[in-house]
């Protein structure tokens, strides 16, 4: 059985919920190859005191470790929120096959800064999968902070 | 004695030379606070099979670990080559005080993709310090690859 984008985004949302529960900005990601999740990650900036520890970067590093490869052309990344400039650069270098994200991020998303696609030419981008659920978790987090 | 930008760039060049010797794209970085180097790093993408293991990212992570802090407003990063989009995003999140780079990178540097400054509003940017030496090491590396 071939899982849908929504199925894998649900899994990314579970990761985002873990971030939420740990008082981290609630972004989660899963990395998929051949219909299987090979890496899961959520934002750990606070836990690791590391501004680079975004879900996408951790998932890429984890997947590359697992595969022993620095490129991920046959993999798909599912992430709950539009990647920031750093993550989008990391995804560029990984030559990832497909990126699926949930909610847009008008404040920190890559679209704010870039004019041309910053991804590898062969990378497919899909947006808006489970957008409402992904956005709701972010809104709930920042509402609690105010 | 206050060290100059050229002094710290020399130190970053030493890191870049280590990358060169390890057959990695020769980019090196040092992170400085109060006139002292608190982190040194060079590109380790091949060694770690990790596309995110650029000198700048490794230096930021190392410095944040050392300080137990996720922001580096009082620090300066010296890097031999213009940061790519990923590193520039990482530097943005770190709120670093100052970025000094040597050679421009028209192929992968952040200027290719961005229209507005992607850095924190308080970050100072200095370019062209030991530019020739930094560029020469890159040229020599890629010449050997052809």
Coordinates of C-alpha atoms in Angstrom, one line a residue:
Chain A
X1 CA 0.0 0.0 0.0
X2 CA 1.3 3.4 -1.0
X3 CA 0.8 6.0 1.8
X4 CA -0.5 9.4 1.0
X5 CA 1.2 12.8 1.6
X6 CA -1.5 13.4 4.3
X7 CA -0.4 10.2 6.1
X8 CA 3.2 11.2 6.3
X9 CA 2.2 14.8 7.3
X10 CA 0.2 13.2 10.2
X11 CA 3.5 11.6 11.3
X12 CA 5.3 14.9 11.0
X13 CA 2.5 16.5 13.1
X14 CA 3.2 13.9 15.8
X15 CA 6.8 15.1 15.9
X16 CA 5.6 18.7 16.0
X17 CA 3.4 17.8 19.0
X18 CA 6.5 16.5 20.8
X19 CA 8.2 19.8 20.2
X20 CA 5.1 21.6 21.5
X21 CA 5.1 19.4 24.7
X22 CA 8.8 20.2 25.2
X23 CA 8.1 24.0 24.9
X24 CA 9.9 24.2 21.6
X25 CA 8.5 26.0 18.5
X26 CA 6.2 23.2 17.3
X27 CA 7.7 22.1 14.0
X28 CA 8.1 18.4 13.1
X29 CA 9.5 16.5 10.2
X30 CA 9.7 13.0 8.8
X31 CA 12.0 11.8 6.0
X32 CA 10.6 9.1 3.7
X33 CA 12.2 6.7 1.2
X34 CA 10.4 4.0 -0.7
X35 CA 7.2 4.5 1.3
X36 CA 9.1 4.1 4.7
X37 CA 10.0 6.7 7.3
X38 CA 13.8 6.6 7.7
X39 CA 14.2 9.7 10.0
X40 CA 11.9 11.6 12.4
X41 CA 12.8 14.8 14.1
X42 CA 11.3 17.9 15.8
X43 CA 12.7 21.3 16.6
X44 CA 15.2 21.1 19.5
X45 CA 16.7 24.6 19.5
X46 CA 16.0 25.1 23.2
X47 CA 17.0 21.6 24.4
X48 CA 20.3 21.7 22.5
X49 CA 21.0 25.4 22.9
X50 CA 21.6 25.2 19.1
X51 CA 20.0 27.7 16.7
X52 CA 20.7 25.2 13.8
X53 CA 18.7 22.3 15.5
X54 CA 15.6 22.7 13.4
X55 CA 13.5 19.6 12.6
X56 CA 14.5 19.6 8.9
X57 CA 18.3 19.9 9.6
X58 CA 18.1 17.1 12.3
X59 CA 16.1 14.9 9.9
X60 CA 18.5 15.4 7.0
X61 CA 21.5 14.7 9.3
X62 CA 19.8 11.6 10.7
X63 CA 18.9 10.3 7.3
X64 CA 22.3 10.9 5.9
X65 CA 23.9 9.1 8.8
X66 CA 21.5 6.2 8.3
X67 CA 22.3 5.9 4.6
X68 CA 25.9 6.9 4.7
X69 CA 25.2 9.3 1.9
X70 CA 25.3 13.0 1.6
X71 CA 22.6 13.2 -1.1
X72 CA 18.9 12.3 -0.8
X73 CA 17.5 12.4 -4.3
X74 CA 15.1 9.5 -3.8
X75 CA 13.8 10.8 -0.5
X76 CA 10.9 13.1 0.5
X77 CA 10.8 15.4 3.4
X78 CA 7.5 16.1 5.2
X79 CA 7.6 19.2 7.4
X80 CA 4.7 20.9 9.2
X81 CA 5.8 24.5 8.4
X82 CA 7.4 26.2 5.4
X83 CA 11.2 25.8 5.8
X84 CA 13.3 28.8 6.8
X85 CA 16.2 30.0 4.8
X86 CA 18.7 27.8 6.7
X87 CA 16.6 24.6 6.2
X88 CA 16.0 25.4 2.6
X89 CA 19.7 25.8 2.1
X90 CA 20.2 22.4 3.8
X91 CA 17.6 20.8 1.6
X92 CA 19.3 22.4 -1.4
X93 CA 22.6 20.7 -0.5
X94 CA 20.9 17.4 0.1
X95 CA 19.4 17.4 -3.4
X96 CA 16.3 16.0 -1.9
X97 CA 13.7 14.6 -4.3
X98 CA 10.5 16.1 -2.8
X99 CA 9.6 18.6 -0.1
X100 CA 6.0 18.6 1.3
X101 CA 5.1 21.3 3.8
X102 CA 2.0 22.1 5.7
X103 CA 1.5 25.7 6.8
X104 CA 3.1 28.8 5.2
X105 CA 5.4 30.9 7.4
X106 CA 5.2 34.5 6.3
X107 CA 7.6 35.7 9.0
X108 CA 10.5 33.2 8.6
X109 CA 9.7 31.1 5.6
X110 CA 12.2 31.1 2.7
X111 CA 9.7 32.8 0.3
X112 CA 10.2 36.0 2.2
X113 CA 13.8 36.3 1.2
X114 CA 14.3 34.5 -2.1
X115 CA 13.3 35.5 -5.6
X116 CA 14.3 32.3 -7.4
X117 CA 13.8 28.8 -6.2
X118 CA 16.7 28.0 -3.8
X119 CA 16.2 24.2 -4.2
X120 CA 17.9 21.7 -6.4
X121 CA 16.4 21.9 -9.9
X122 CA 15.0 18.4 -9.6
X123 CA 13.3 18.9 -6.3
X124 CA 9.5 18.9 -6.3
X125 CA 7.7 21.2 -3.8
X126 CA 4.2 20.5 -2.5
X127 CA 2.6 22.9 0.0
X128 CA -0.7 23.1 2.0
X129 CA -0.9 19.4 3.1
X130 CA -2.9 19.4 6.5
X131 CA -2.2 23.2 6.5
X132 CA -4.9 24.0 9.1
X133 CA -3.7 21.4 11.6
X134 CA -0.1 22.5 11.2
X135 CA -0.9 26.2 11.5
X136 CA -3.2 25.6 14.5
X137 CA -0.4 24.0 16.5
X138 CA 1.9 27.0 15.8
X139 CA -0.9 29.5 16.6
X140 CA -1.6 27.7 19.9
X141 CA 2.1 27.8 20.8
X142 CA 2.6 31.5 20.2
X143 CA -0.7 32.4 21.9
X144 CA 0.5 30.7 25.1
X145 CA 3.7 32.7 24.9
X146 CA 2.0 36.1 24.9
Chain B
X1 CA 46.4 43.7 22.3
X2 CA 43.3 43.8 20.0
X3 CA 43.7 41.4 17.1
X4 CA 42.8 42.5 13.6
X5 CA 40.2 41.0 11.2
X6 CA 43.2 39.8 9.1
X7 CA 44.6 38.0 12.0
X8 CA 41.4 36.0 12.7
X9 CA 41.0 35.4 8.9
X10 CA 44.5 33.8 8.9
X11 CA 43.2 31.5 11.6
X12 CA 40.1 30.7 9.5
X13 CA 42.5 30.0 6.5
X14 CA 44.3 27.5 8.6
X15 CA 41.0 25.7 9.1
X16 CA 40.3 25.9 5.4
X17 CA 43.7 24.3 4.7
X18 CA 42.8 21.4 6.9
X19 CA 39.7 20.9 4.8
X20 CA 41.8 21.1 1.7
X21 CA 44.2 18.5 3.0
X22 CA 41.2 16.2 3.8
X23 CA 39.9 16.6 0.3
X24 CA 36.9 18.7 1.4
X25 CA 35.8 21.9 -0.2
X26 CA 38.3 24.2 1.5
X27 CA 36.3 26.5 3.7
X28 CA 37.3 27.3 7.3
X29 CA 35.8 29.4 10.1
X30 CA 36.6 30.7 13.5
X31 CA 34.2 32.2 16.0
X32 CA 35.6 35.0 18.2
X33 CA 34.4 36.5 21.4
X34 CA 36.2 39.2 23.4
X35 CA 39.3 38.9 21.2
X36 CA 39.4 35.1 21.8
X37 CA 38.7 32.2 19.5
X38 CA 36.0 30.1 21.1
X39 CA 35.3 27.7 18.1
X40 CA 37.2 26.5 15.1
X41 CA 35.8 24.5 12.3
X42 CA 36.2 23.4 8.7
X43 CA 33.9 21.9 6.1
X44 CA 33.3 18.2 6.9
X45 CA 30.6 17.3 4.4
X46 CA 32.5 14.3 3.0
X47 CA 33.8 13.0 6.3
X48 CA 30.4 13.1 8.1
X49 CA 28.3 12.3 5.0
X50 CA 26.3 15.3 6.0
X51 CA 25.4 18.1 3.6
X52 CA 24.8 20.4 6.6
X53 CA 28.3 20.1 8.0
X54 CA 29.6 23.4 6.6
X55 CA 32.3 25.2 8.6
X56 CA 29.9 28.0 9.7
X57 CA 27.3 25.6 11.0
X58 CA 29.8 23.5 12.9
X59 CA 31.4 26.6 14.4
X60 CA 28.0 28.0 15.5
X61 CA 26.9 24.7 17.0
X62 CA 30.3 24.3 18.8
X63 CA 30.2 27.9 20.1
X64 CA 26.6 27.5 21.4
X65 CA 27.6 24.3 23.1
X66 CA 30.5 26.0 24.7
X67 CA 28.5 28.9 25.9
X68 CA 25.2 27.0 26.6
X69 CA 23.4 29.8 24.7
X70 CA 21.5 29.8 21.5
X71 CA 22.3 33.4 20.6
X72 CA 25.7 34.9 19.8
X73 CA 25.2 38.7 19.7
X74 CA 28.6 39.4 21.1
X75 CA 30.5 37.1 18.8
X76 CA 32.1 37.5 15.3
X77 CA 32.4 34.8 12.7
X78 CA 35.3 34.7 10.4
X79 CA 34.9 32.5 7.3
X80 CA 37.0 32.2 4.3
X81 CA 34.2 32.2 1.7
X82 CA 30.9 34.0 1.4
X83 CA 28.3 31.9 3.3
X84 CA 25.7 29.9 1.4
X85 CA 22.0 30.2 2.0
X86 CA 22.0 27.5 4.7
X87 CA 24.8 29.1 6.6
X88 CA 23.4 32.5 6.3
X89 CA 20.1 31.2 7.7
X90 CA 22.0 29.6 10.6
X91 CA 23.8 32.9 11.2
X92 CA 20.5 34.7 11.1
X93 CA 19.1 32.5 13.9
X94 CA 22.2 32.9 16.0
X95 CA 21.8 36.7 16.0
X96 CA 25.6 36.9 15.6
X97 CA 27.1 40.3 16.0
X98 CA 29.5 40.4 13.1
X99 CA 30.3 38.3 10.0
X100 CA 33.6 38.7 8.2
X101 CA 34.2 36.7 5.0
X102 CA 37.1 36.5 2.6
X103 CA 36.2 35.5 -1.0
X104 CA 32.9 36.0 -2.7
X105 CA 31.1 32.9 -4.0
X106 CA 29.0 33.8 -7.1
X107 CA 27.8 30.2 -7.5
X108 CA 26.6 29.3 -4.0
X109 CA 26.8 32.5 -2.0
X110 CA 23.7 33.9 -0.4
X111 CA 23.8 37.0 -2.6
X112 CA 22.7 34.9 -5.6
X113 CA 19.4 34.1 -4.0
X114 CA 18.4 37.0 -1.7
X115 CA 17.2 40.5 -2.4
X116 CA 17.1 41.8 1.2
X117 CA 19.6 41.1 3.9
X118 CA 18.8 37.7 5.4
X119 CA 20.8 38.5 8.6
X120 CA 19.7 39.8 11.9
X121 CA 19.2 43.5 11.8
X122 CA 22.1 44.2 14.2
X123 CA 24.6 42.0 12.4
X124 CA 27.5 43.8 10.8
X125 CA 28.9 42.3 7.5
X126 CA 32.5 42.8 6.4
X127 CA 33.8 41.2 3.2
X128 CA 37.0 40.9 1.2
X129 CA 39.4 40.3 4.1
X130 CA 42.3 38.2 2.7
X131 CA 40.1 37.7 -0.3
X132 CA 43.0 36.6 -2.6
X133 CA 44.3 33.9 -0.3
X134 CA 40.8 32.6 0.4
X135 CA 39.9 32.5 -3.2
X136 CA 43.2 30.9 -4.2
X137 CA 42.7 27.9 -2.0
X138 CA 39.2 27.3 -3.5
X139 CA 40.6 27.7 -7.1
X140 CA 43.4 25.3 -6.4
X141 CA 41.0 22.8 -5.0
X142 CA 38.6 22.8 -7.9
X143 CA 41.4 22.9 -10.4
X144 CA 42.7 19.6 -9.0
X145 CA 39.2 18.1 -9.4
X146 CA 38.9 18.7 -13.1

